[in-house]
């Protein structure tokens, strides 16, 4: 049988489908490639006829497939999810069963289309599911809102952002042996490790008669959204050659679930629920709650092609940042130069040495505020410049940087305060847990829903930036709130409201200082998710400042964010060999070039090499900004001790240019062949030892361990 389809809508080369079960009133949500619509298979009617079903007296015909709701919710007071599911999942609860189709409307405004589907509850509640896309997008944005239209309060224990059902529609039964789940793990200085496991390995085969509800629920708890996993998941049907996937945009606690009870697999997620994230939310009559947005897509192809679609929609937000960002300027950040001890004289010397370079930003990092012998790590929070380090004030140093031809930048960790600051003792302005200030590793967290805190940070952050004529702000964030903070609804809601306050303050900065370039850093890459990427021009890719695994981490991130927003560090030392300098500099071609280290102590030969790399980078910026990447090689299971080699081949949007970045690790082959896209290519620029094009590959001879090559190629006429 084919489930009845309420409606369907074309989105680029995709088809959005809303299956509808008239008997239950349930409405689902599916995405398929439009070209494969005729390949969708009818579902088996039930399980009758299977010997282990028929052997049961009175078994009848248990369902093989049901329409799964496009929104998942759990209302306090309703029964909990059946099928031995408590503690594993809160989806598919009886609360969901009470919502039935209400209405659907299509809103078209210019190039944007939105489908609004409402589900209604007899208690006076509404779930409103929104699916929106822009013309040309091959992905759709999803959010869900819960509206309390009743005359009584209601408390939620779970609310999804999205719920995608029907996986896989290209098999009539349970898709045995053909579904793979892709996820990306993350850790400090170890971001983006791909994990691909079959549904069977995840122990998500359907139960034999549908009596058990299974779920692989994963995510993270706290205010570092990329601390264990990226908020991403994909399901690939290897037999049909189709992959579905999602990115969730939320900087707090989140969850994604791969679930099943019957033949099809369900992919859902949103805010971390009560079980997973200690979250509840009470809504008064007339109040509503909108879940974090998610981006979903589907493609005839694999993980690379899916990620191309999910990251492509991030260009729209990236294009809204200041115009100075549009040609991807090079950054110099002095963190790995002074290591938390910046001074006017040293910064002036750096600025003089950088003159004639292609760098545009010179960023003053942590430590400019430390007082009375305090460390950079625990002295932040009051944001009073150290007069000994900066005898002319920050304004004087910023002016000197501008006079040298650069845009000055300044570091803040504005959401927290360190134990050596006055702010640390202002307990009434700080987040609490169990009635005490929430303290982690010598840090406490400002309450960003307190108007007095916002007024203080406006004076000490925004006004300082404005007075100093700074053009660049690096926002760091070096601890997580964990479960959350005190709130009548619980710790999880305290965290959710703090995240909303963080968003508002970032948005305030952008309104007050519209020409300011913002960098998103959270101990490196702990905030590499779409909501923070949207609010900032670029993000620190990692804290792996000087490690051999930098190219591996940087290449991982091509699947999760735009390289134009991924800031890659090259830390330069006067003791570095030419081979080491090229290895470090080459990695920056995998995103935004950020230089640090002893730039003012390099000799003329070393400096010439840096200048060569900068000039080549400027040539490649259009390819980095708009293109698609593919990685080849074999670098082994260890990142800390990589073996083998890696090549990233990035093709420009016009398909006329290529950027190839090759890194050799321990025990690399003596000659590397990096396959190129079909066509005739000629070398237009290079960094490192000579390379050549032969037999459809970039050939790199004379490879040494921990060496690198960069090549720019142009399609031959």
XYZ file of C-alpha atoms in Angstrom, residues 201-510:
310
model
C 25.356 -1.945 14.283
C 23.373 0.678 16.174
C 21.004 -2.106 17.223
C 18.064 -0.396 15.528
C 16.562 -3.287 13.598
C 12.809 -3.232 14.029
C 11.341 -5.415 16.747
C 9.792 -8.581 15.385
C 6.176 -7.473 15.861
C 6.514 -3.767 16.651
C 6.169 -4.110 20.389
C 9.352 -2.175 21.206
C 10.269 1.422 20.397
C 14.014 1.787 19.818
C 15.994 5.024 19.700
C 19.601 6.113 19.433
C 19.406 9.481 21.184
C 22.578 11.558 21.156
C 23.576 15.179 21.558
C 25.273 17.380 24.119
C 24.380 19.082 27.363
C 25.506 22.624 28.066
C 26.465 25.835 26.316
C 29.204 24.387 24.088
C 27.066 22.833 21.350
C 29.946 21.023 19.607
C 31.521 19.440 22.670
C 30.945 15.739 21.948
C 28.934 15.619 18.746
C 28.168 18.079 15.994
C 24.395 18.732 15.775
C 24.242 16.750 12.547
C 22.996 13.369 11.389
C 22.534 11.639 8.050
C 20.935 8.387 6.931
C 22.112 6.815 3.680
C 20.209 4.193 1.693
C 23.148 2.489 -0.003
C 20.938 0.440 -2.323
C 18.936 3.405 -3.629
C 21.943 5.738 -3.624
C 20.075 8.395 -1.620
C 21.171 10.235 1.542
C 19.064 12.328 3.951
C 20.515 14.641 6.577
C 20.040 17.489 9.011
C 21.924 20.255 10.792
C 20.375 21.684 13.950
C 20.979 25.374 14.747
C 21.184 25.761 18.516
C 23.985 26.870 20.872
C 22.635 25.050 23.938
C 21.652 21.519 24.913
C 20.311 19.579 21.949
C 19.455 16.060 20.866
C 18.991 14.104 17.665
C 17.316 10.695 17.550
C 17.428 7.867 15.052
C 14.383 5.814 16.007
C 12.139 3.035 14.813
C 9.276 0.857 15.870
C 8.072 -0.420 12.529
C 9.587 -0.794 9.061
C 10.776 2.760 8.523
C 13.443 4.706 10.381
C 12.639 8.125 11.860
C 15.084 11.022 12.197
C 14.084 13.724 14.691
C 15.625 16.242 17.040
C 15.579 19.607 18.732
C 15.985 20.869 22.285
C 17.350 18.299 24.723
C 14.244 16.972 26.483
C 13.494 16.387 30.154
C 15.155 12.979 30.229
C 18.247 14.025 28.312
C 18.641 17.719 29.167
C 16.623 18.319 32.370
C 14.277 20.563 30.394
C 10.668 21.537 31.018
C 8.738 24.608 29.931
C 5.480 25.970 31.356
C 3.385 28.054 28.989
C 0.661 30.362 30.230
C -2.575 30.771 28.261
C -1.766 32.539 25.001
C 1.972 31.805 25.191
C 3.938 29.843 22.638
C 7.416 28.347 22.218
C 9.321 28.012 18.946
C 11.905 25.267 18.693
C 15.399 25.886 17.284
C 15.529 25.788 13.478
C 16.980 22.884 11.532
C 18.086 22.499 7.930
C 17.188 19.272 6.130
C 18.073 17.962 2.717
C 18.226 14.847 0.594
C 20.335 13.955 -2.425
C 20.924 11.278 -5.001
C 24.447 10.674 -3.813
C 26.440 10.195 -0.666
C 27.562 12.148 2.371
C 29.763 14.612 0.441
C 26.922 15.643 -1.841
C 24.501 15.962 1.085
C 26.900 18.176 3.033
C 27.404 20.377 -0.029
C 23.674 21.142 0.134
C 23.464 21.716 3.873
C 26.451 24.072 3.971
C 25.477 25.936 0.785
C 22.503 27.560 2.517
C 24.928 29.119 5.031
C 26.149 31.512 2.303
C 23.047 33.649 2.719
C 23.963 34.580 6.300
C 27.682 34.822 5.541
C 26.994 37.337 2.780
C 25.322 39.689 5.289
C 28.517 40.373 7.225
C 30.563 43.545 6.633
C 31.791 44.139 3.086
C 35.414 44.030 4.225
C 34.932 40.276 4.629
C 33.873 39.602 1.064
C 37.373 38.881 -0.293
C 38.384 36.762 2.749
C 41.102 38.923 4.332
C 44.076 37.337 6.094
C 44.249 37.653 9.882
C 47.230 38.013 12.193
C 46.404 37.124 15.798
C 49.097 37.622 18.412
C 47.913 34.878 20.815
C 50.689 32.430 19.902
C 53.117 35.355 19.878
C 52.661 36.742 23.402
C 50.663 33.881 24.996
C 48.427 36.126 27.077
C 50.893 38.977 27.601
C 50.164 41.537 24.846
C 51.914 44.898 25.079
C 51.787 48.088 23.068
C 55.457 47.961 22.039
C 55.320 44.343 20.886
C 52.117 44.946 18.930
C 53.604 48.028 17.288
C 56.647 45.946 16.274
C 54.382 43.251 14.833
C 52.442 45.871 12.877
C 55.664 47.286 11.428
C 56.880 43.823 10.419
C 53.549 43.019 8.797
C 53.672 46.095 6.575
C 53.799 44.995 2.959
C 52.025 41.759 3.767
C 48.563 40.709 2.582
C 47.194 40.611 6.150
C 44.329 42.976 6.895
C 43.388 42.307 10.538
C 45.754 42.483 13.528
C 44.014 41.063 16.593
C 44.964 41.752 20.217
C 44.124 38.532 22.045
C 43.648 37.698 25.743
C 45.508 39.395 28.592
C 45.108 43.112 27.838
C 42.848 43.537 30.920
C 44.793 41.583 33.566
C 45.585 43.600 36.679
C 48.011 43.256 39.584
C 49.683 40.058 38.475
C 46.448 38.223 37.609
C 46.570 35.739 34.745
C 44.824 36.218 31.414
C 42.654 33.201 32.207
C 41.122 34.409 35.477
C 41.479 38.199 35.255
C 38.728 38.800 32.740
C 35.292 40.218 33.477
C 35.894 43.842 34.486
C 37.419 44.779 31.125
C 39.666 47.593 32.325
C 42.832 47.849 30.185
C 46.161 47.373 31.967
C 47.858 50.786 31.911
C 51.352 49.302 32.140
C 50.807 47.051 29.123
C 49.001 49.821 27.225
C 50.376 53.189 28.399
C 48.506 54.997 25.617
C 45.316 53.081 26.314
C 43.725 50.605 23.953
C 42.767 53.532 21.763
C 46.433 54.432 21.284
C 47.431 50.913 20.338
C 44.463 50.546 17.992
C 45.425 53.849 16.363
C 49.001 52.639 15.885
C 47.725 49.475 14.244
C 45.529 51.504 11.891
C 48.414 53.848 11.079
C 50.414 50.798 10.010
C 47.622 49.907 7.592
C 45.719 47.224 9.482
C 42.272 46.836 11.055
C 42.688 46.382 14.819
C 40.881 43.568 16.602
C 40.252 42.866 20.288
C 39.548 39.693 22.319
C 36.697 39.381 24.820
C 35.264 36.483 26.772
C 32.264 38.609 27.583
C 29.771 35.979 28.775
C 31.882 34.876 31.749
C 34.049 36.462 34.431
C 37.182 35.077 36.062
C 37.864 34.562 39.753
C 40.335 37.501 39.898
C 37.728 39.994 38.651
C 35.316 42.105 40.659
C 32.484 40.672 38.588
C 33.137 37.219 40.096
C 31.745 38.452 43.425
C 28.585 40.084 42.036
C 26.526 36.982 42.745
C 23.158 38.650 42.115
C 24.203 39.307 38.511
C 25.477 35.786 37.894
C 23.759 32.546 37.012
C 22.974 30.300 39.966
C 22.570 26.594 40.448
C 20.970 25.355 43.645
C 21.081 28.921 44.930
C 24.843 29.277 44.527
C 26.843 30.922 41.735
C 27.465 28.433 38.943
C 31.259 28.075 39.008
C 33.446 26.061 36.642
C 37.257 26.181 36.480
C 37.542 29.615 38.004
C 34.734 31.082 35.880
C 31.206 32.270 36.537
C 28.521 33.207 34.029
C 26.854 36.595 33.682
C 23.054 36.429 33.598
C 22.396 37.717 30.093
C 18.695 38.157 30.845
C 19.508 40.759 33.517
C 19.149 44.329 32.139
C 21.897 45.595 34.474
C 24.324 42.990 33.104
C 23.489 44.004 29.551
C 24.028 47.669 30.449
C 27.391 46.819 32.050
C 28.555 44.763 29.060
C 27.386 47.475 26.696
C 29.669 49.958 28.477
C 32.621 47.632 28.916
C 32.483 45.782 25.587
C 30.570 47.686 22.914
C 31.641 51.161 24.033
C 35.297 50.086 24.332
C 35.235 48.732 20.802
C 33.570 51.880 19.524
C 35.925 54.316 21.304
C 38.979 52.430 20.086
C 37.710 52.304 16.503
C 38.204 48.545 16.512
C 37.022 46.780 13.370
C 37.242 43.191 14.600
C 35.954 41.385 17.694
C 37.101 37.924 18.736
C 34.539 36.385 21.100
C 35.943 33.518 23.139
C 34.027 31.235 25.506
C 36.062 28.883 27.643
C 33.633 26.864 29.740
C 30.218 25.252 29.524
C 27.164 25.785 31.713
C 26.496 22.050 31.795
C 22.934 21.168 32.832
C 21.983 24.815 33.178
C 20.969 27.317 35.840
C 18.206 27.885 38.353
C 14.775 28.567 36.868
C 11.257 27.729 38.084
C 10.928 25.244 35.213
C 14.304 23.638 35.915
C 17.943 23.833 34.933
C 17.366 23.094 31.258
C 15.023 26.045 30.817
C 17.531 28.261 32.629
C 20.092 27.250 30.031
C 17.657 27.786 27.146
C 16.904 31.313 28.295
C 20.616 32.088 28.712
C 21.231 30.983 25.111
C 18.473 33.329 23.960
C 20.175 36.097 25.942
C 23.501 35.302 24.256
C 21.852 35.616 20.851
C 20.323 38.966 21.782
C 23.660 40.376 22.924
C 25.425 39.259 19.748
C 22.617 40.853 17.767
C 22.945 44.054 19.820
C 26.657 44.255 18.996
C 25.903 43.907 15.296
